[in-house]
Short mmCIF file of C-alpha atoms in Angstrom, two decimals:
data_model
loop_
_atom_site.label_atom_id
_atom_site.label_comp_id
_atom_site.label_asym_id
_atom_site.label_seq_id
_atom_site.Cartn_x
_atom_site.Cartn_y
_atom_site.Cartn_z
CA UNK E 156 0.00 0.00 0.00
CA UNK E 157 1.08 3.51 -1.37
CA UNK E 158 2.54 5.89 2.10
CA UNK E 159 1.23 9.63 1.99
CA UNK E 160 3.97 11.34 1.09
CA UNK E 161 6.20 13.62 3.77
CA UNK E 162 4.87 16.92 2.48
CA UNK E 163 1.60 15.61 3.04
CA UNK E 164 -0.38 16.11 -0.55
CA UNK E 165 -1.98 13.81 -2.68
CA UNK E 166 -0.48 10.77 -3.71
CA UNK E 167 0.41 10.22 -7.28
CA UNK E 168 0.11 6.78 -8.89
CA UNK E 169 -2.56 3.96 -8.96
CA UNK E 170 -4.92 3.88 -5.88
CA UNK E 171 -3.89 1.17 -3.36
CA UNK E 172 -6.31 -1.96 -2.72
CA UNK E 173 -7.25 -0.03 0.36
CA UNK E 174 -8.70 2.84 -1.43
CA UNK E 175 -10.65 1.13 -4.01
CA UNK E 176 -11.98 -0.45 -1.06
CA UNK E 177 -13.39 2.91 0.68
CA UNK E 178 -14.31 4.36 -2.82
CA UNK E 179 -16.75 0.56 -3.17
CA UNK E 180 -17.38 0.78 0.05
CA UNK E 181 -18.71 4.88 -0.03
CA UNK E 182 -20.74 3.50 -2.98
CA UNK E 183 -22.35 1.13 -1.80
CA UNK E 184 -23.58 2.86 1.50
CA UNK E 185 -24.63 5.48 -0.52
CA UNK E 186 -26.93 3.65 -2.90
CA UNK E 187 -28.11 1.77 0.28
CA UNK E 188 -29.01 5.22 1.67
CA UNK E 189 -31.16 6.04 -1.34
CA UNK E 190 -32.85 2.72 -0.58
CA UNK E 191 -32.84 3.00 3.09
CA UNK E 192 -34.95 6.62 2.66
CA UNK E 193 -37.28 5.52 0.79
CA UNK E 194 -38.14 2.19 2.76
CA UNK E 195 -38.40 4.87 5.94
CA UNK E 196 -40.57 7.55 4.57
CA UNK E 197 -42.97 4.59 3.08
CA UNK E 198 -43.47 4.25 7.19
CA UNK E 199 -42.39 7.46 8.81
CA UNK E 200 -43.51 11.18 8.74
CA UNK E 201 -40.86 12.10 6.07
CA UNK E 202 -39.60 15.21 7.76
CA UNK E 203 -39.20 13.33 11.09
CA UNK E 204 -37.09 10.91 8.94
CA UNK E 205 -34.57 14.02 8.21
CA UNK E 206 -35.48 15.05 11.66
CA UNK E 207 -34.37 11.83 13.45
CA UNK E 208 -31.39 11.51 10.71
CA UNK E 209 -29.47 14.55 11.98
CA UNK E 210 -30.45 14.56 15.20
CA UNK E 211 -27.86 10.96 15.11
CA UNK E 212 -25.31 12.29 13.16
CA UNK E 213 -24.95 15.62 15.61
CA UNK E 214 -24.19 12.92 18.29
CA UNK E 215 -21.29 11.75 16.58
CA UNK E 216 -20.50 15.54 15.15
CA UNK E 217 -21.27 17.63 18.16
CA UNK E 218 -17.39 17.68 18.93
CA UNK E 219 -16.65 19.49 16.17
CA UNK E 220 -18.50 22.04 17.04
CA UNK E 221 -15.81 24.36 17.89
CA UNK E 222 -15.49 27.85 16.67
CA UNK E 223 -14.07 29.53 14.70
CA UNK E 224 -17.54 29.61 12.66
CA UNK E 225 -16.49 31.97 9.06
CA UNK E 226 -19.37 33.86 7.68
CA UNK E 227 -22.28 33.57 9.83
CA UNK E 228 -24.27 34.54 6.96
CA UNK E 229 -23.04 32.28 4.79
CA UNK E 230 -22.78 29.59 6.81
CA UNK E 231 -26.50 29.82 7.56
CA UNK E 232 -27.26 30.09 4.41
CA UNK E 233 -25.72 26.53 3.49
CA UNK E 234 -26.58 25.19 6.33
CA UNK E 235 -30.34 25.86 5.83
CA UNK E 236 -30.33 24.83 1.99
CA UNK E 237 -28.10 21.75 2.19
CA UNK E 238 -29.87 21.06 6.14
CA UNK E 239 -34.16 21.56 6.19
CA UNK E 240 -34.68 22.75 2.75
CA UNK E 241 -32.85 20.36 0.98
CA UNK E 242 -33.71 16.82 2.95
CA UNK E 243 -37.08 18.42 3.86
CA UNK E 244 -38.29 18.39 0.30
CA UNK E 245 -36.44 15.29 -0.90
CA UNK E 246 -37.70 12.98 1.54
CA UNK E 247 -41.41 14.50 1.15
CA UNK E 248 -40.38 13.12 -2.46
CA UNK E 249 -39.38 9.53 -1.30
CA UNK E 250 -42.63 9.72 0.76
CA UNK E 251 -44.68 10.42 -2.39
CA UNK E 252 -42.85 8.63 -5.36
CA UNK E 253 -44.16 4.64 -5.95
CA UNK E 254 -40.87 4.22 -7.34
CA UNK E 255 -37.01 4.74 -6.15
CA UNK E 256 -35.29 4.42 -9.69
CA UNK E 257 -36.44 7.94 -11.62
CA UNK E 258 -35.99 9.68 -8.19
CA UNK E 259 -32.83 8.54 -7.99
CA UNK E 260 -31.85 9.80 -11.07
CA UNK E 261 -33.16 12.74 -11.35
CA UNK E 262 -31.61 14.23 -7.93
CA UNK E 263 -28.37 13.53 -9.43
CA UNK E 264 -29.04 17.00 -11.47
CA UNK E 265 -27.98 18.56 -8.48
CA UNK E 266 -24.30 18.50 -10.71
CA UNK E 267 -25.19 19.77 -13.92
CA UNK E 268 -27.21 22.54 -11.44
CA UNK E 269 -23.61 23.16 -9.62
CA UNK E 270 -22.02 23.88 -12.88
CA UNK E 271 -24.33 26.16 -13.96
CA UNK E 272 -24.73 28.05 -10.70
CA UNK E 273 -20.95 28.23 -10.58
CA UNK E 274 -20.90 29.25 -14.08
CA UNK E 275 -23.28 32.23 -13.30
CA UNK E 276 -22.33 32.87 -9.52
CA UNK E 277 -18.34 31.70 -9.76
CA UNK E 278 -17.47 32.97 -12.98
CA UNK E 279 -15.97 29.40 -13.68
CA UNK E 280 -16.39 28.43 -17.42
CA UNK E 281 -18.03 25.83 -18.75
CA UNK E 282 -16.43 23.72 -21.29
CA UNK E 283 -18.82 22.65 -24.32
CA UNK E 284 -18.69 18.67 -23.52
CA UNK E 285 -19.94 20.28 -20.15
CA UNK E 286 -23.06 22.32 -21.74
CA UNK E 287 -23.94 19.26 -24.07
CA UNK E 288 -23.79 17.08 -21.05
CA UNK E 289 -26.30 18.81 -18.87
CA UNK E 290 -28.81 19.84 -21.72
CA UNK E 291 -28.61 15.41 -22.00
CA UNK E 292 -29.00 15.47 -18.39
CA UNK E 293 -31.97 17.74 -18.25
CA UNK E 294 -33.54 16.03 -21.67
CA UNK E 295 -33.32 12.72 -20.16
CA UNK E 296 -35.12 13.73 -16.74
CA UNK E 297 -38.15 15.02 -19.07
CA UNK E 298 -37.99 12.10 -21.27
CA UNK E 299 -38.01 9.88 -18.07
CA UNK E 300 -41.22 11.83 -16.81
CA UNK E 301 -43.02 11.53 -20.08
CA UNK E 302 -42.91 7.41 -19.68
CA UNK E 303 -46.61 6.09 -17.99
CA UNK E 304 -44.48 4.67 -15.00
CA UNK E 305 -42.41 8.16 -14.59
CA UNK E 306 -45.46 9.95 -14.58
CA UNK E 307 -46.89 8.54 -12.10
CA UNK E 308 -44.58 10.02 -9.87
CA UNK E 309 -44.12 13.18 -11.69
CA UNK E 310 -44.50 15.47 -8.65
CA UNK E 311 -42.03 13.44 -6.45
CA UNK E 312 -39.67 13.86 -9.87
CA UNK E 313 -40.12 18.21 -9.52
CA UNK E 314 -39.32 17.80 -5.95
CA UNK E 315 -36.07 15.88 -6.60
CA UNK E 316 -35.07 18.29 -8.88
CA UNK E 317 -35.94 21.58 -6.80
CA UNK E 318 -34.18 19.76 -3.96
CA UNK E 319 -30.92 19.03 -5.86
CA UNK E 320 -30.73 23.05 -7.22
CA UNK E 321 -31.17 23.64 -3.63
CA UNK E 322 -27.96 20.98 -2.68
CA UNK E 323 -26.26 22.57 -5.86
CA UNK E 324 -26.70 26.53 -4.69
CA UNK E 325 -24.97 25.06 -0.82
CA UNK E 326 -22.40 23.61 -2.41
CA UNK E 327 -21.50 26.83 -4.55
CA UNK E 328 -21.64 28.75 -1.47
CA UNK E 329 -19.27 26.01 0.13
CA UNK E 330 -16.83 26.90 -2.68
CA UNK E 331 -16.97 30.62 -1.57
CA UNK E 332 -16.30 29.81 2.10
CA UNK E 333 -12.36 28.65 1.72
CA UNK E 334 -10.81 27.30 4.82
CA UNK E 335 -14.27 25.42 6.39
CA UNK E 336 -13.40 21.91 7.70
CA UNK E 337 -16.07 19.39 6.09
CA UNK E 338 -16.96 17.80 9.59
CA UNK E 339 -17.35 21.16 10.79
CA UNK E 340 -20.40 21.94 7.91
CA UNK E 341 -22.33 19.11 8.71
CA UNK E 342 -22.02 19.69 12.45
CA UNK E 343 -23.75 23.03 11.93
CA UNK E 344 -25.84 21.74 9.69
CA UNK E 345 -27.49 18.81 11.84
CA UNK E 346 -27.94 21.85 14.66
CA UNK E 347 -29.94 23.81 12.46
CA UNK E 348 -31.11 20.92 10.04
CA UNK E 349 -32.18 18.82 13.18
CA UNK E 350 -34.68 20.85 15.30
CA UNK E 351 -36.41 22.62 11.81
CA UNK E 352 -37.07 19.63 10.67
CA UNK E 353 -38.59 18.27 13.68
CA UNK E 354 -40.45 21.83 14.06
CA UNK E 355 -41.91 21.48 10.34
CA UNK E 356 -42.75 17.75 11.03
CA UNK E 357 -44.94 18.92 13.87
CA UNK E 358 -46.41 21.62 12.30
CA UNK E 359 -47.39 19.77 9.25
CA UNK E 360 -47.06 16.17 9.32
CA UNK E 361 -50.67 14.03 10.35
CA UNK E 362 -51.09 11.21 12.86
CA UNK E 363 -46.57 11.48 13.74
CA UNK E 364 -47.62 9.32 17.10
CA UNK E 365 -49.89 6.58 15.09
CA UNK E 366 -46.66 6.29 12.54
CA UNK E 367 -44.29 6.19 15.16
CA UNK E 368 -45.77 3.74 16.93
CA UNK E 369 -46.84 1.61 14.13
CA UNK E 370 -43.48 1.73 11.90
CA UNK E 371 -41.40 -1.52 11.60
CA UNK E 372 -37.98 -2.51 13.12
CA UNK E 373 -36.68 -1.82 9.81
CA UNK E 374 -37.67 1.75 9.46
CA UNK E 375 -36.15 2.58 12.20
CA UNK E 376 -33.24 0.59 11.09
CA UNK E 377 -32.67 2.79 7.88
CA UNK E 378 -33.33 5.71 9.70
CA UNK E 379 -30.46 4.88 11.71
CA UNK E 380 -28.18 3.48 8.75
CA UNK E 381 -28.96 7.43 6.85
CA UNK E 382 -27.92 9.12 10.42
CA UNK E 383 -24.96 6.98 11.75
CA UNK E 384 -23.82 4.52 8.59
CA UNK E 385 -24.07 7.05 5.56
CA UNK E 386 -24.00 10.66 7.28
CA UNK E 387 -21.02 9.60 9.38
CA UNK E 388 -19.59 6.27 7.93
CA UNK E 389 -19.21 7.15 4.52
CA UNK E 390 -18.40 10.79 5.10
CA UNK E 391 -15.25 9.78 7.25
CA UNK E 392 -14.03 7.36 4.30
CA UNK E 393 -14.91 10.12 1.79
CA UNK E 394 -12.53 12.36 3.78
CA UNK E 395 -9.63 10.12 3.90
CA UNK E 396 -10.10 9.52 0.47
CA UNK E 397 -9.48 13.03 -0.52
CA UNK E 398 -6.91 13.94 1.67
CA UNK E 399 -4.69 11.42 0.37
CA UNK E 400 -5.94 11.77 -3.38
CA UNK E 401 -6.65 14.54 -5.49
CA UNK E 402 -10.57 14.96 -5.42
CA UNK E 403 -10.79 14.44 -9.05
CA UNK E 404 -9.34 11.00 -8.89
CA UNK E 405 -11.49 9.71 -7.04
CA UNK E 406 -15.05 11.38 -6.87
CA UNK E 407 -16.16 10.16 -10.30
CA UNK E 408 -16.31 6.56 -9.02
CA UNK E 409 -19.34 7.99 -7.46
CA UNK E 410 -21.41 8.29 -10.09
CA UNK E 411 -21.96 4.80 -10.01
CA UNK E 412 -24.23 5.23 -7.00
CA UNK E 413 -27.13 5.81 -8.94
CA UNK E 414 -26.65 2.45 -10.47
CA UNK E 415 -26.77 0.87 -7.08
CA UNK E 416 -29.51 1.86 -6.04
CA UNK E 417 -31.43 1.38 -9.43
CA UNK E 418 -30.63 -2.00 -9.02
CA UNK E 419 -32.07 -2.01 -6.03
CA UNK E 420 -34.79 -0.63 -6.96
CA UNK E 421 -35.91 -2.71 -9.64
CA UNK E 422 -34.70 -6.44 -7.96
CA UNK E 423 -36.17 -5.74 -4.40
CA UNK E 424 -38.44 -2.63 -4.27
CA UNK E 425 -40.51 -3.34 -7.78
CA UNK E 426 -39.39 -0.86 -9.82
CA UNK E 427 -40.73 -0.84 -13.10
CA UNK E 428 -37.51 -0.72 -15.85
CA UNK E 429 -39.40 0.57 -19.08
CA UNK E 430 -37.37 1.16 -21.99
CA UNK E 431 -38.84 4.93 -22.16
CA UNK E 432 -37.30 4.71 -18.28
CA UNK E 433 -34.36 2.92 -19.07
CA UNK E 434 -33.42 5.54 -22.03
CA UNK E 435 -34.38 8.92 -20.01
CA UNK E 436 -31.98 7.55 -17.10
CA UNK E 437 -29.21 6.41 -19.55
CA UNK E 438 -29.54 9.56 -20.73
CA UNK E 439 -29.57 11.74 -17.71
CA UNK E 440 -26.77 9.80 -15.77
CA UNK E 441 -24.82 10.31 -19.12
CA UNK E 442 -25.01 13.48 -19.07
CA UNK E 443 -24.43 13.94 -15.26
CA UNK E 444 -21.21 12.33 -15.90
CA UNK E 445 -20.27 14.30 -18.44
CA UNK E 446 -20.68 17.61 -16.93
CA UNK E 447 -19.00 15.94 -13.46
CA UNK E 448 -15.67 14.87 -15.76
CA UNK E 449 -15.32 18.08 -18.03
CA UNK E 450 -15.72 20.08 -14.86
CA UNK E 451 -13.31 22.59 -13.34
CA UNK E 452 -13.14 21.35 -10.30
CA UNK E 453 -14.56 18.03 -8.60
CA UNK E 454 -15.08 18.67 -4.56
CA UNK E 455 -15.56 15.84 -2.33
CA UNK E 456 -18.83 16.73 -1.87
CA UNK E 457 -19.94 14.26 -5.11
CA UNK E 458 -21.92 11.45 -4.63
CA UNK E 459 -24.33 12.38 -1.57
CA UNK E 460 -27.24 14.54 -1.97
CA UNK E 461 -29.59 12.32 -0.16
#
């Protein structure tokens, strides 16, 4: 196995067995997660899920909650879209949609959104394999929605999408807040994410104690994979990954998340694989990948938005 080296940047050469290890491992947590969230909204007030999911993960982050905190402001900003806003509506989604696979895919537009935000907020330019990769990505979403079975869950589909230009607008702001510590952003995000949530599931949510009470040992289960396995798990091998690797080397083996969790979808959750589907997500996920490898920068914030 490869030694970081004694000035302490990325390695060069071919990632060690170890690392392909984390980067499979990330992966499949992550299109676990997407699985996980749906089975627990299917039994669960939605925003109690998100609730409940951050209210774990600030037990394990609380500690690094120190300051100093840069750009109030801003900070509240992200933590509010990428914390209430953006799990709030995207698990109302999973609570709606009959199906995982097209939501799946179509949150994943939270990177062509980065690259355009960034474009118009950043200045950074967009390369021309990146514009012809998210018009693909956006075409393949509306393709997807036009198929009988996409349809169906056409308003979970808008939801995914408005929550992934709300993930794509924190992460921009991310970008313009040098110097944060990772850990340190989701900390302050559970501590705002965690009590809105809760708040809005009160205010909003119907018959919380009859769901509570009735929900299986397996919703609670993914609730408690999303909060402890994924939020903090993953994260941490994410982390490593990065500091010992340029980001770019390793964050587009996450786009094959997606695929887990389609698979998932369709083998153990009865997803319907049309070929209008099958085309629209091709498509899409094409695209995604297209504007995530012509990019200007990859941060290691690829791969989660769920």
């Amino acid at each position: 196995m490869s030694t970081p080296s004694l000035q302490g940047g990325p390695q060069s050469g071919p990632l060690s067995g170890l690392e392909r290890l984390a980067i499979a491992a990330v992966i499949l947590v992550w299109g676990l997660n997407n699985a996980a969230a749906k089975v627990a909204t299917a039994e669960l007030p939605p925003m109690l899920v998100g609730a409940l999911r951050f209210g774990l993960a600030l037990a394990f982050l609380f500690p690094f909650l120190k300051p100093p905190f840069p750009s109030r402001g801003r900070m509240l900003a992200i933590c509010l879209l990428s914390g209430p806003i953006h799990f709030g509506i995207i698990y109302v989604a999973f609570g709606m949609a009959r199906s995982l696979s097209p939501l799946v895919v179509a949150s994943q537009l939270w990177i062509p959104f980065t690259a355009l935000l960034a474009w118009r907020l950043l200045g950074e330019t967009m390369k021309p394999l990146a514009v012809a990769g998210l018009v693909t990505a956006f075409a393949g979403v509306a393709w997807m929605s036009l198929d009988p079975h996409g349809a169906a869950d056409l308003p979970a589909i808008v939801l995914a999408v408005i929550a992934s230009a709300c993930w794509a607008l924190a992460t921009v702001l991310v970008r313009r807040t040098p110097g944060v510590k990772p850990l340190k952003v989701q900390a302050m995000t559970a501590v705002v994410a965690a009590p809105a949530l809760l708040a809005m599931s009160f205010g909003f949510e119907p018959d919380i104690g009859r769901r509570v009470a009735t929900a299986s040992p397996l919703a609670w289960a993914c609730v408690a994979f999303a909060g402890v396995v994924s939020t903090i798990g993953a994260s941490a091998l994410l982390f490593w990954l990065v500091q010992r690797r340029e980001a770019g080397r390793v964050t587009p083996y996450f786009l094959l998340t997606p695929l887990v969790s389609c698979t998932i979808g369709v083998v153990f959750m009865g997803d319907v694989l049309s070929p209008q589907l099958a085309i629209g997500a091709s498509a899409t996920l094409a695209g995604v990948a297209l504007v995530a490898l012509t990019g200007k920068k990859a941060g290691p914030a690829a791969g989660e938005a769920i």
